[in-house]
Coordinates of C-alpha atoms in Angstrom, one line a residue:
D1 CA -1.7 3.9 16.5
G2 CA -3.3 6.1 19.2
I3 CA -4.6 3.0 21.1
T4 CA -1.3 1.3 21.2
A5 CA 0.4 4.6 22.2
T6 CA -2.1 5.1 25.0
C7 CA -1.7 1.5 26.3
L8 CA 2.1 1.8 26.2
L9 CA 2.3 5.0 28.3
T10 CA -0.6 4.0 30.6
D11 CA 1.1 0.7 31.4
F12 CA 4.5 2.3 31.7
L13 CA 3.5 5.0 34.1
R14 CA 1.5 2.5 36.2
R15 CA 4.5 0.2 36.4
H16 CA 6.9 3.0 37.3
G17 CA 5.4 4.6 40.3
A18 CA 2.9 7.2 39.1
D19 CA 0.3 7.9 41.8
A20 CA -2.8 7.4 39.5
V21 CA -3.0 6.9 35.8
S22 CA -6.1 6.8 33.7
Y23 CA -6.8 7.2 30.0
I24 CA -9.7 8.7 28.2
P25 CA -11.4 6.1 26.1
G26 CA -12.7 7.0 22.7
R27 CA -10.9 8.3 19.6
L28 CA -9.2 11.7 19.6
E29 CA -9.4 12.6 16.0
E30 CA -5.9 12.9 14.5
G31 CA -4.5 16.4 14.4
Y32 CA -7.5 18.0 16.1
G33 CA -5.7 18.5 19.5
L34 CA -7.2 18.2 22.9
N35 CA -10.9 18.5 23.8
P36 CA -11.5 21.6 26.0
I37 CA -14.5 19.9 27.6
A38 CA -12.3 16.9 28.6
I39 CA -9.7 19.3 30.0
H40 CA -12.2 21.0 32.3
Q41 CA -13.6 17.6 33.4
L42 CA -10.1 16.3 34.2
H43 CA -9.3 19.5 36.1
D44 CA -12.5 19.0 38.2
E45 CA -11.2 15.5 39.0
G46 CA -8.0 16.9 40.4
V47 CA -5.7 15.9 37.5
K48 CA -2.4 17.7 37.5
L49 CA -0.7 16.2 34.4
I50 CA -2.0 15.4 31.0
V51 CA 0.1 13.5 28.5
T52 CA -1.3 13.3 24.9
V53 CA -0.6 10.5 22.5
D54 CA -0.8 10.7 18.8
C55 CA -2.4 14.2 19.0
G56 CA -2.0 17.7 20.4
I57 CA 0.6 19.3 18.1
T58 CA -2.0 21.9 16.9
A59 CA -3.6 22.4 20.3
V60 CA -2.4 25.9 20.9
S61 CA -5.5 27.3 22.6
E62 CA -6.0 24.0 24.6
A63 CA -2.4 24.2 25.9
E64 CA -3.1 27.8 27.1
L65 CA -6.3 26.5 28.8
C66 CA -4.2 23.9 30.6
R67 CA -1.7 26.6 31.7
Q68 CA -4.6 28.8 33.1
L69 CA -6.0 25.8 35.0
G70 CA -2.6 24.8 36.5
I71 CA -2.4 21.5 34.6
D72 CA 1.0 20.4 33.2
L73 CA 0.7 19.3 29.6
V74 CA 3.1 17.0 27.8
I75 CA 2.4 16.5 24.1
T76 CA 3.6 13.4 22.2
D77 CA 2.6 13.5 18.6
H78 CA 3.9 12.6 15.1
H79 CA 1.8 14.8 12.9
E80 CA 3.1 17.8 11.0
C81 CA 3.8 21.0 13.0
K82 CA 2.3 24.4 12.2
Q83 CA 4.3 27.6 12.7
T84 CA 3.2 28.0 16.3
L85 CA 3.8 25.2 18.8
P86 CA 1.6 24.7 21.8
A87 CA 3.0 26.2 25.0
A88 CA 3.2 22.9 26.8
I89 CA 5.9 21.9 29.3
A90 CA 7.2 19.5 26.7
V91 CA 6.4 18.9 23.0
V92 CA 7.8 15.7 21.7
D93 CA 7.4 15.4 17.9
P94 CA 10.0 14.4 15.3
H95 CA 8.7 17.1 12.9
R96 CA 9.6 20.0 15.2
P97 CA 11.6 22.4 13.0
D98 CA 14.0 23.0 15.9
G99 CA 14.3 19.3 16.9
G100 CA 16.8 17.8 14.4
Y101 CA 15.7 14.2 15.0
P102 CA 16.8 12.2 11.9
H103 CA 13.8 9.8 11.8
K104 CA 10.8 11.9 10.9
N105 CA 8.5 9.0 10.2
L106 CA 8.0 7.6 13.7
S107 CA 4.4 6.6 14.5
G108 CA 2.5 8.0 17.4
V109 CA 3.3 4.9 19.5
G110 CA 7.0 5.3 18.4
V111 CA 7.0 8.8 19.9
A112 CA 5.3 7.5 23.1
F113 CA 8.0 4.8 23.2
K114 CA 10.7 7.5 23.0
L115 CA 9.2 9.3 26.0
A116 CA 9.0 6.1 28.0
S117 CA 12.7 5.4 27.1
A118 CA 13.7 8.8 28.3
L119 CA 11.8 8.4 31.5
C120 CA 13.3 5.0 32.4
G121 CA 16.7 5.9 31.1
S122 CA 17.0 2.8 28.9
Q123 CA 15.7 2.5 25.3
E124 CA 16.7 -1.2 25.4
G125 CA 14.7 -1.8 28.5
A126 CA 11.6 0.0 27.2
L127 CA 11.9 -2.0 24.0
E128 CA 12.0 -5.3 25.8
E129 CA 8.6 -4.4 27.5
Y130 CA 6.8 -2.7 24.6
A131 CA 8.3 -3.8 21.3
D132 CA 5.0 -5.6 20.4
M133 CA 2.9 -2.5 20.9
V134 CA 5.3 -0.3 18.9
C135 CA 5.2 -2.9 16.1
L136 CA 1.4 -3.0 16.1
G137 CA 0.9 0.8 16.1
T138 CA 3.6 1.5 13.5
V139 CA 2.1 -1.0 11.0
A140 CA -1.5 -0.1 11.9
D141 CA -0.8 3.6 11.1
V142 CA 0.8 2.6 7.7
M143 CA 4.0 4.3 8.6
P144 CA 7.0 3.9 6.2
L145 CA 8.9 0.7 7.1
T146 CA 12.3 2.2 6.6
G147 CA 15.1 3.4 8.9
E148 CA 14.2 3.1 12.6
N149 CA 10.6 2.0 11.9
R150 CA 12.0 -1.0 10.1
F151 CA 14.1 -2.1 13.0
L152 CA 11.2 -1.5 15.5
V153 CA 8.7 -3.5 13.5
R154 CA 11.2 -6.3 12.7
Y155 CA 12.1 -6.6 16.4
G156 CA 8.5 -6.4 17.5
L157 CA 7.4 -9.2 15.1
S158 CA 10.0 -11.5 16.6
R159 CA 8.9 -10.7 20.1
I160 CA 5.2 -11.3 19.2
A161 CA 6.0 -14.6 17.5
K162 CA 7.9 -15.9 20.5
A163 CA 5.7 -14.7 23.4
P164 CA 2.6 -12.8 22.5
R165 CA 0.8 -11.1 25.4
P166 CA -2.6 -12.7 26.1
G167 CA -4.6 -10.0 24.2
I168 CA -2.6 -10.5 21.0
A169 CA -2.7 -14.3 21.3
A170 CA -6.5 -14.1 21.8
M171 CA -6.8 -12.0 18.6
F172 CA -4.8 -14.6 16.7
R173 CA -7.2 -17.3 17.8
E174 CA -10.4 -15.3 17.2
S175 CA -9.4 -14.0 13.8
G176 CA -8.0 -17.3 12.6
T177 CA -4.6 -15.8 12.1
D178 CA -1.7 -18.2 11.7
A179 CA 0.9 -16.9 14.2
R180 CA 3.6 -19.3 12.9
H181 CA 4.3 -17.1 9.9
L182 CA 3.7 -13.7 11.4
T183 CA 4.6 -10.7 9.1
A184 CA 3.8 -7.0 8.9
S185 CA 1.2 -7.9 6.3
T186 CA -0.5 -10.2 8.9
I187 CA -0.8 -7.3 11.3
G188 CA -1.9 -4.8 8.6
F189 CA -4.7 -7.0 7.2
S190 CA -5.8 -9.1 10.2
L191 CA -5.0 -7.5 13.6
A192 CA -4.9 -3.7 12.8
P193 CA -8.4 -3.5 11.3
R194 CA -9.8 -5.1 14.5
L195 CA -8.0 -2.7 16.8
N196 CA -8.9 0.3 14.6
A197 CA -12.6 -0.8 14.5
A198 CA -12.9 -0.2 18.3
G199 CA -11.6 3.4 18.1
R200 CA -13.7 4.1 14.9
L201 CA -16.9 3.0 16.6
G202 CA -16.2 4.9 19.8
Q203 CA -15.2 1.9 21.9
A204 CA -11.4 2.3 22.1
S205 CA -11.5 1.0 25.6
V206 CA -12.3 -2.5 24.4
A207 CA -9.0 -2.6 22.4
A208 CA -7.1 -0.9 25.2
R209 CA -8.3 -3.4 27.8
L210 CA -7.5 -6.2 25.5
L211 CA -3.9 -5.1 24.9
M212 CA -3.3 -4.5 28.6
S213 CA -5.0 -7.7 29.9
W214 CA -3.0 -10.5 31.4
D215 CA -6.1 -12.7 32.0
E216 CA -6.6 -15.2 29.2
N217 CA -10.3 -15.6 29.8
E218 CA -10.9 -11.8 29.8
A219 CA -8.7 -11.5 26.7
A220 CA -10.7 -14.2 24.9
A221 CA -14.0 -12.4 25.6
L222 CA -12.5 -9.0 24.5
A223 CA -11.1 -10.4 21.3
K224 CA -14.5 -11.8 20.4
E225 CA -16.1 -8.4 21.1
L226 CA -13.4 -6.7 19.0
C227 CA -14.1 -9.0 16.0
E228 CA -17.8 -8.2 16.2
L229 CA -17.0 -4.5 16.3
N230 CA -14.9 -5.0 13.2
R231 CA -17.8 -6.7 11.4
R232 CA -20.1 -3.7 12.3
R233 CA -17.4 -1.4 11.0
Q234 CA -17.2 -3.2 7.7
S235 CA -21.0 -2.9 7.3
I236 CA -21.1 0.8 8.1
E237 CA -18.1 1.5 5.9
T238 CA -19.6 -0.3 2.9
Q239 CA -22.9 1.7 3.3
I240 CA -21.0 5.0 3.4
W241 CA -18.9 4.1 0.4
Q242 CA -21.9 3.1 -1.6
E243 CA -23.8 6.3 -0.7
A244 CA -20.8 8.4 -1.5
N245 CA -20.2 6.5 -4.8
D246 CA -23.8 7.0 -5.8
I247 CA -23.4 10.8 -5.5
I248 CA -20.5 10.9 -8.1
K249 CA -20.8 7.7 -10.1
D250 CA -22.5 9.4 -13.1
S251 CA -19.9 12.2 -13.2
D252 CA -16.3 12.3 -14.2
P253 CA -14.5 14.0 -11.4
Q254 CA -11.2 15.7 -12.3
D255 CA -10.7 17.6 -9.0
P256 CA -10.4 16.3 -5.4
I257 CA -13.6 14.7 -4.2
V258 CA -15.3 16.5 -1.3
L259 CA -18.5 15.0 0.0
A260 CA -20.6 15.7 3.1
S261 CA -23.6 14.2 4.8
D262 CA -25.5 14.2 8.1
R263 CA -25.9 10.5 8.0
W264 CA -22.3 9.2 7.9
H265 CA -20.5 7.8 10.9
Q266 CA -17.5 10.0 11.8
G267 CA -15.3 7.1 12.8
V268 CA -15.5 5.3 9.5
I269 CA -15.4 8.0 6.9
G270 CA -11.6 7.8 6.6
I271 CA -11.8 4.2 5.2
A272 CA -14.5 5.2 2.7
A273 CA -12.3 8.2 1.7
S274 CA -9.4 5.8 1.0
R275 CA -11.6 3.6 -1.2
L276 CA -12.9 6.6 -3.2
A277 CA -9.3 8.0 -3.6
E278 CA -8.2 4.6 -5.1
Q279 CA -11.3 4.2 -7.2
Y280 CA -11.2 7.6 -8.9
S281 CA -7.4 8.2 -8.6
L282 CA -8.0 11.5 -6.9
P283 CA -7.7 12.9 -3.3
A284 CA -10.9 12.3 -1.4
I285 CA -12.4 14.1 1.6
I286 CA -15.5 12.8 3.3
I287 CA -17.2 15.0 5.9
C288 CA -19.6 14.1 8.7
L289 CA -21.9 17.0 9.4
N290 CA -23.5 17.6 12.8
G291 CA -25.6 20.7 12.8
E292 CA -23.6 23.6 11.4
N293 CA -20.3 21.9 11.9
G294 CA -18.5 19.1 10.2
K295 CA -15.5 16.9 10.7
G296 CA -13.7 15.3 7.7
S297 CA -11.2 12.7 6.9
C298 CA -8.9 13.3 4.0
R299 CA -6.9 10.8 1.9
S300 CA -4.4 11.6 -0.8
Y301 CA -3.6 10.0 -4.1
G302 CA -0.6 10.1 -6.4
G303 CA 1.7 11.9 -3.9
F304 CA -0.5 15.0 -3.6
N305 CA 0.5 16.8 -0.3
L306 CA -2.8 17.2 1.7
F307 CA -1.2 19.0 4.6
E308 CA 0.1 21.8 2.3
A309 CA -3.2 21.9 0.4
L310 CA -5.2 22.3 3.6
S311 CA -2.8 24.9 4.8
A312 CA -3.4 26.9 1.6
C313 CA -7.1 26.6 2.0
S314 CA -7.2 27.1 5.8
D315 CA -9.3 30.3 5.5
N316 CA -12.2 28.1 4.8
L317 CA -11.6 25.7 7.7
T318 CA -11.9 26.0 11.5
G319 CA -9.1 23.5 12.1
F320 CA -7.0 20.8 10.4
G321 CA -4.0 18.6 10.9
G322 CA -2.3 15.4 9.9
H323 CA 0.2 14.2 7.3
A324 CA 0.9 14.8 3.6
L325 CA -1.1 11.7 2.6
A326 CA -3.8 11.6 5.3
A327 CA -5.3 14.4 7.4
G328 CA -8.4 15.6 9.3
L329 CA -10.3 18.8 9.2
N330 CA -13.0 20.8 10.9
I331 CA -15.3 23.0 8.8
R332 CA -18.6 24.9 9.0
R333 CA -21.4 23.8 6.8
D334 CA -21.7 27.1 5.1
M335 CA -18.1 27.0 4.0
L336 CA -18.3 23.7 2.2
D337 CA -18.7 25.1 -1.3
R338 CA -16.0 27.7 -0.9
F339 CA -13.6 25.1 0.5
R340 CA -14.4 22.7 -2.4
E341 CA -13.6 25.5 -5.0
A342 CA -10.4 26.6 -3.2
L343 CA -9.1 23.0 -3.0
A344 CA -9.9 22.4 -6.7
A345 CA -8.1 25.5 -7.7
Y346 CA -5.0 24.5 -5.6
Y347 CA -5.1 21.0 -7.0
R348 CA -5.0 22.3 -10.6
R349 CA -1.9 24.3 -9.8
H350 CA -0.2 21.4 -8.0
R351 CA -1.5 18.4 -9.8
P352 CA 0.9 15.5 -9.4
A353 CA 2.4 13.7 -12.3
P354 CA 0.3 10.7 -13.4
L355 CA 1.4 7.4 -12.0
P356 CA 1.6 4.1 -13.9
E357 CA -1.1 1.6 -12.8
V358 CA 1.6 -0.9 -11.7
C359 CA 5.4 -0.7 -11.6
C360 CA 7.1 -4.0 -11.9
D361 CA 10.5 -4.8 -10.3
L362 CA 11.3 -7.9 -12.2
L363 CA 10.2 -9.5 -15.5
I364 CA 10.1 -13.3 -15.1
T365 CA 11.0 -15.2 -18.3
D366 CA 12.4 -18.4 -16.6
P367 CA 9.4 -19.9 -14.7
S368 CA 11.8 -22.0 -12.6
L369 CA 12.7 -18.8 -10.7
L370 CA 9.3 -19.0 -9.1
S371 CA 10.1 -22.1 -7.0
V372 CA 8.9 -22.6 -3.4
E373 CA 12.5 -22.2 -2.2
N374 CA 13.0 -18.9 -4.0
V375 CA 9.7 -17.4 -3.0
R376 CA 10.4 -18.3 0.6
S377 CA 13.7 -16.5 0.4
L378 CA 11.9 -13.3 -0.2
D379 CA 10.9 -13.4 3.5
M380 CA 14.5 -12.2 4.2
L381 CA 13.3 -8.8 3.0
E382 CA 10.6 -8.6 5.6
P383 CA 9.0 -6.5 7.0
Y384 CA 7.2 -5.3 4.0
G385 CA 4.9 -2.4 4.1
N386 CA 4.7 1.3 3.3
A387 CA 7.9 2.5 1.6
N388 CA 9.2 -1.1 1.5
P389 CA 6.5 -2.9 -0.6
K390 CA 6.7 -6.5 -1.6
P391 CA 8.5 -6.8 -5.0
V392 CA 6.1 -6.8 -7.9
M393 CA 7.0 -9.2 -10.7
C394 CA 5.5 -9.8 -14.1
I395 CA 5.2 -12.5 -16.7
C396 CA 4.4 -11.6 -20.3
G397 CA 2.8 -13.7 -23.0
A398 CA 1.4 -16.4 -20.6
T399 CA -1.5 -18.5 -21.7
L400 CA -4.7 -18.1 -19.6
E401 CA -5.8 -21.7 -19.3
S402 CA -8.8 -21.1 -16.9
A403 CA -10.6 -18.3 -15.1
S404 CA -13.4 -18.7 -12.6
E405 CA -15.1 -16.4 -10.1
V406 CA -14.7 -17.1 -6.3
G407 CA -15.8 -15.5 -3.1
G408 CA -19.4 -15.0 -4.3
G409 CA -18.3 -13.6 -7.6
K410 CA -16.1 -10.9 -6.1
H411 CA -12.7 -12.4 -6.9
L412 CA -11.0 -14.1 -9.9
R413 CA -9.1 -17.4 -9.7
M414 CA -6.9 -18.0 -12.8
R415 CA -4.5 -20.7 -14.0
V416 CA -1.8 -19.6 -16.4
R417 CA 0.9 -21.5 -18.3
L418 CA 4.3 -20.1 -19.1
G419 CA 6.4 -22.5 -21.1
A420 CA 5.9 -25.9 -19.5
S421 CA 5.1 -24.4 -16.0
H422 CA 1.6 -23.8 -14.6
F423 CA 0.7 -21.3 -11.9
E424 CA -2.5 -20.6 -9.9
C425 CA -3.3 -16.9 -9.5
I426 CA -5.8 -15.0 -7.4
F427 CA -7.0 -11.5 -8.3
F428 CA -9.0 -9.9 -5.6
S429 CA -12.0 -7.6 -6.3
H430 CA -11.9 -8.2 -10.1
T431 CA -13.7 -10.4 -12.6
A432 CA -12.7 -11.7 -16.1
R433 CA -15.5 -9.7 -17.6
Q434 CA -14.2 -6.4 -16.1
L435 CA -10.7 -7.2 -17.3
G436 CA -11.8 -8.1 -20.8
I437 CA -9.9 -11.4 -20.9
S438 CA -11.0 -14.9 -21.8
E439 CA -9.6 -18.4 -21.5
G440 CA -7.0 -19.1 -24.2
D441 CA -5.8 -15.5 -24.3
S442 CA -2.2 -14.6 -24.2
V443 CA -1.9 -12.3 -21.1
D444 CA 0.6 -10.2 -19.1
I445 CA 0.3 -10.5 -15.4
A446 CA 1.8 -8.3 -12.6
F447 CA 1.9 -10.1 -9.3
T448 CA 3.6 -10.8 -6.0
P449 CA 4.4 -14.5 -5.4
Q450 CA 3.4 -16.2 -2.1
I451 CA 3.4 -19.6 -0.6
N452 CA 0.1 -21.4 -0.5
E453 CA -0.3 -24.3 1.9
F454 CA -3.4 -26.4 1.6
R455 CA -3.9 -29.9 3.0
G456 CA -0.2 -30.5 3.2
N457 CA 0.4 -29.3 -0.4
V458 CA 2.8 -26.4 -0.7
T459 CA 2.7 -24.4 -3.9
V460 CA 3.5 -21.0 -5.3
Q461 CA 0.5 -18.7 -5.8
L462 CA 0.6 -15.5 -7.8
V463 CA -1.3 -12.7 -5.9
T464 CA -2.2 -10.6 -8.9
A465 CA -2.0 -6.8 -9.1
A466 CA -2.9 -6.3 -12.8
V467 CA -3.8 -8.4 -15.9
R468 CA -4.0 -7.3 -19.5
R469 CA -4.1 -9.0 -22.9
H470 CA -0.6 -9.4 -24.2
D471 CA 0.2 -7.1 -27.1
P472 CA 3.7 -7.5 -28.5
T473 CA 3.3 -4.7 -31.1
A474 CA 5.0 -1.8 -29.2
L475 CA 8.1 -3.7 -28.2
C476 CA 8.4 -5.5 -31.5
S477 CA 8.1 -2.2 -33.3
A478 CA 10.9 -0.7 -31.2
I479 CA 13.1 -3.7 -31.7
L480 CA 12.7 -3.6 -35.5
A481 CA 13.5 0.1 -35.4
G482 CA 16.8 -0.6 -33.7
D483 CA 15.8 1.4 -30.6
E484 CA 18.4 0.4 -28.0
S485 CA 16.5 2.2 -25.2
V486 CA 14.2 -0.9 -25.1
N487 CA 17.0 -3.4 -24.7
W488 CA 16.2 -3.7 -21.0
A489 CA 12.8 -5.2 -21.9
A490 CA 14.0 -7.0 -25.0
A491 CA 16.7 -8.8 -22.9
A492 CA 14.0 -11.1 -21.5
Y493 CA 13.5 -12.5 -25.0
C494 CA 17.2 -12.9 -25.9
P495 CA 17.3 -15.8 -28.4
S496 CA 19.4 -18.9 -28.1
R497 CA 21.2 -20.7 -30.9
A498 CA 18.3 -23.2 -31.1
D499 CA 15.9 -20.3 -31.7
F500 CA 18.1 -19.0 -34.6
V501 CA 18.1 -22.5 -36.1
R502 CA 14.3 -22.7 -35.9
V503 CA 13.9 -19.3 -37.6
W504 CA 16.4 -20.0 -40.3
R505 CA 15.0 -23.4 -41.2
A506 CA 11.5 -21.8 -41.4
M507 CA 12.6 -19.4 -44.1
D508 CA 12.2 -20.5 -47.7
K509 CA 13.7 -18.9 -50.8
D510 CA 10.7 -16.5 -51.1
F511 CA 10.8 -15.4 -47.5
S512 CA 10.4 -11.6 -47.0
V513 CA 10.4 -10.0 -43.6
G514 CA 7.4 -7.8 -44.6
K515 CA 6.6 -4.1 -44.9
N516 CA 5.5 -3.4 -41.3
V517 CA 5.5 -4.8 -37.8
A518 CA 2.1 -6.5 -38.3
D519 CA 3.5 -8.5 -41.2
V520 CA 6.4 -9.6 -39.0
I521 CA 4.2 -10.7 -36.2
R522 CA 1.9 -12.7 -38.5
Q523 CA 4.9 -14.7 -39.7
C524 CA 6.1 -15.5 -36.2
I525 CA 7.0 -19.2 -35.7
A526 CA 4.4 -21.1 -33.7
G527 CA 5.2 -21.2 -30.0
M528 CA 7.9 -18.4 -30.2
P529 CA 7.2 -15.0 -28.6
P530 CA 7.0 -12.4 -31.4
E531 CA 9.5 -10.3 -29.5
K532 CA 12.1 -13.1 -29.7
F533 CA 11.3 -13.6 -33.4
C534 CA 12.0 -10.0 -34.1
L535 CA 15.3 -10.1 -32.3
C536 CA 16.3 -13.2 -34.4
L537 CA 15.5 -11.2 -37.5
M538 CA 17.6 -8.2 -36.4
V539 CA 20.6 -10.4 -35.5
L540 CA 20.3 -12.2 -38.9
R541 CA 20.3 -8.8 -40.6
E542 CA 23.4 -7.7 -38.6
T543 CA 25.3 -10.8 -39.8
G544 CA 24.2 -10.2 -43.4
L545 CA 22.0 -13.3 -43.6
L546 CA 19.1 -11.0 -44.2
R547 CA 19.5 -8.0 -46.6
S548 CA 17.3 -5.4 -48.2
D549 CA 17.9 -2.7 -50.8
D550 CA 17.8 0.1 -48.3
G551 CA 19.7 -1.8 -45.6
G552 CA 16.7 -1.7 -43.2
I553 CA 14.9 -4.7 -41.7
Y554 CA 11.6 -4.4 -43.6
S555 CA 11.4 -6.2 -46.9
S556 CA 14.7 -8.0 -46.1
R557 CA 15.3 -11.3 -47.8
C558 CA 17.6 -14.3 -47.2
A559 CA 21.1 -13.8 -48.4
S560 CA 24.2 -16.0 -48.4
I561 CA 27.5 -15.1 -46.9
S562 CA 30.9 -16.8 -47.0
G563 CA 32.0 -18.7 -43.8
K564 CA 30.0 -19.0 -40.6
A565 CA 27.8 -16.3 -39.2
D566 CA 29.0 -15.2 -35.7
L567 CA 25.7 -14.7 -34.0
E568 CA 27.0 -14.4 -30.5
G569 CA 29.5 -11.7 -31.7
T570 CA 26.8 -9.4 -33.0
H571 CA 26.4 -6.0 -31.2
L572 CA 22.7 -6.7 -30.4
I573 CA 23.3 -10.2 -28.8
R574 CA 26.2 -8.8 -26.7
A575 CA 24.1 -5.9 -25.5
L576 CA 21.2 -8.3 -24.6
R577 CA 23.4 -10.8 -22.9
A578 CA 24.8 -8.0 -20.7
L579 CA 21.4 -7.2 -19.5
A580 CA 19.9 -10.7 -19.3

C-alpha cells in the first residue's frame, strides 16, 4: 500500500510541474510516523516540502521538528488518529474526527489518490492515470472491498486487464499469472506478495522502480528480481514462524501471544504474526529486538480491537499505531513482561465472542446448481475480498470416493459424490489424517466453487474450507422433536412424493419408529439421508398414518385412515416448501 501510494504521488508530482521530486526507499513502518534522522537529512539537502504516504498520523514530535526546520509537511495517512493530530500544514486522513468523510476505509494509496485529485482538480482525470495503482494498493493492504473501495478496485481491475503498465505486465509474465481472468484474488495472492516482499526486505525501491518503469526490458529484469525477493521472504517467514511456534507449541495459550527475539527480521514478522493468530485463534504480536528497543507487528483475531487494546496499554510502549485488526508498536526490552501482562488483562475483560470455524451462505442439495455456467456467473459479484468474501457453500452427506496428498504431502485432493454427481476438491494445508476422514466416509464439505481449466477441459472444482464426517444426529433429533427453528436446515431435505412412497412401502405390519433418534437412524432406508427419513416419519404422523399412545413420534406404529392422506397439505411440508 505504501509503495503504490509513493509511486502514485511521485509520478503525479513529476508530471505536474514540481521542481524536484524524490522518494525515500525502504519501508516506513505503519503507524510509526516520520524518521527524525531522515528529516534532518532531507533538510540538509535543501528539501522544503515533505509529503508522507501511508504514515505520519501519529508523528506529533516529527511535525514539530519540520516546523522548526522550516519544512512544510503534508500528511496523507489512513491509520487511526490519536487525540492530538500533528501540526502539519495539511493532514489528510479519513479517520479525522473533524473530517466527516463518509468512506473511512480508504487505503493509503486511496488517500494519496484523493490528494492528487484535489491538486489536479479532477478526480476522473486522476483515476484515468492511476486506477491501477489504487487497485493494487487497496487489495494488497486487505482493505474492505465495500463502498468507494469496491468501485476503485473494480475500475482498476478493468484498466489493468485492458492495458497494464509495463511493470505490471512483467509481473504477470514472471509469476505465471493468467491476466485473462484478472480478479482481486489474483492480485492478493500473486502480485501483492511480490510487491510487499520488496518493502519487507528493505528494497522497496525495486518495486517502486518496477511500477514506474515504461521500459519493457527494465521492467522484465525488475520483475525477476522481485520474484527472487519474494522467495527469500517466504524462506525467512517460514523460519520465523517455526521458531515462534516452537516457543509455544507445548503450551495452551489463552491470552494474546507476545513473542520477542533478537534474531527475527523486522520486515517479515507481521506475516508470521498473522499465521500464529490463525493457528491459535488469538491475537498475536511478534517483536524484533535490537539492543534495548524493539519493534513489533500485531495481528488481531476474532474481531478484537488491537488499536484500542494498545491504547489501553500505552504506558508500557514508546509508540504505536495502526488499525483495529493490524498495528505496529515500539517497546523497550525491559517493558516486555509488563506489556504482556497488561495486554492479557485487557483481553480477558474484552474477550470477543467465539466465532464458528466456517459460516456457510448456501446449502447445496441439488448438485446441478454447481454447473460451469452457474459458477461463472458468480464473477458478477467481483471483486471479492475483505468484507466482501466469496460465497461459502456446503454439501452434507456426500460420499468421499478418494483422497490423496498432493504438493509434497502438504495439500489434500478429494473426489466426492453427491447423488449421481461427482466433484473434484482441493483442500490446502490439510491432510486426510489430520481431518480424521477416510475413503468411503459420508462427509460434510464447506467450499467455494471455482472453474478449473486443464488441457482444454473445463470443470468445477471445490476449493475446500472445512471437512467433517457427516453426523445427522443433531438435526434428526431436532426434527423428531418438532423443533421448527431448524426448518431452515431441514428444508434442504424436504421429501418428494416418491420418497414417501419408498418409506411407506418399507414399513411392514410390525414396524415401529423406535424409542430414540439412534433407533430411527438405524432404520433409515438405504440411499436416503436420515434427515429426509425423519421428515417423512413426521409428516406421516401428522397425517395419522403413524400413531402412538402418547401422540409423539417415538414408538409410533402404522395406522390406517379413511380416504387419501394429504401429504402436501400438512403444516410441516408447507413450511419446508416455503423455505426450499
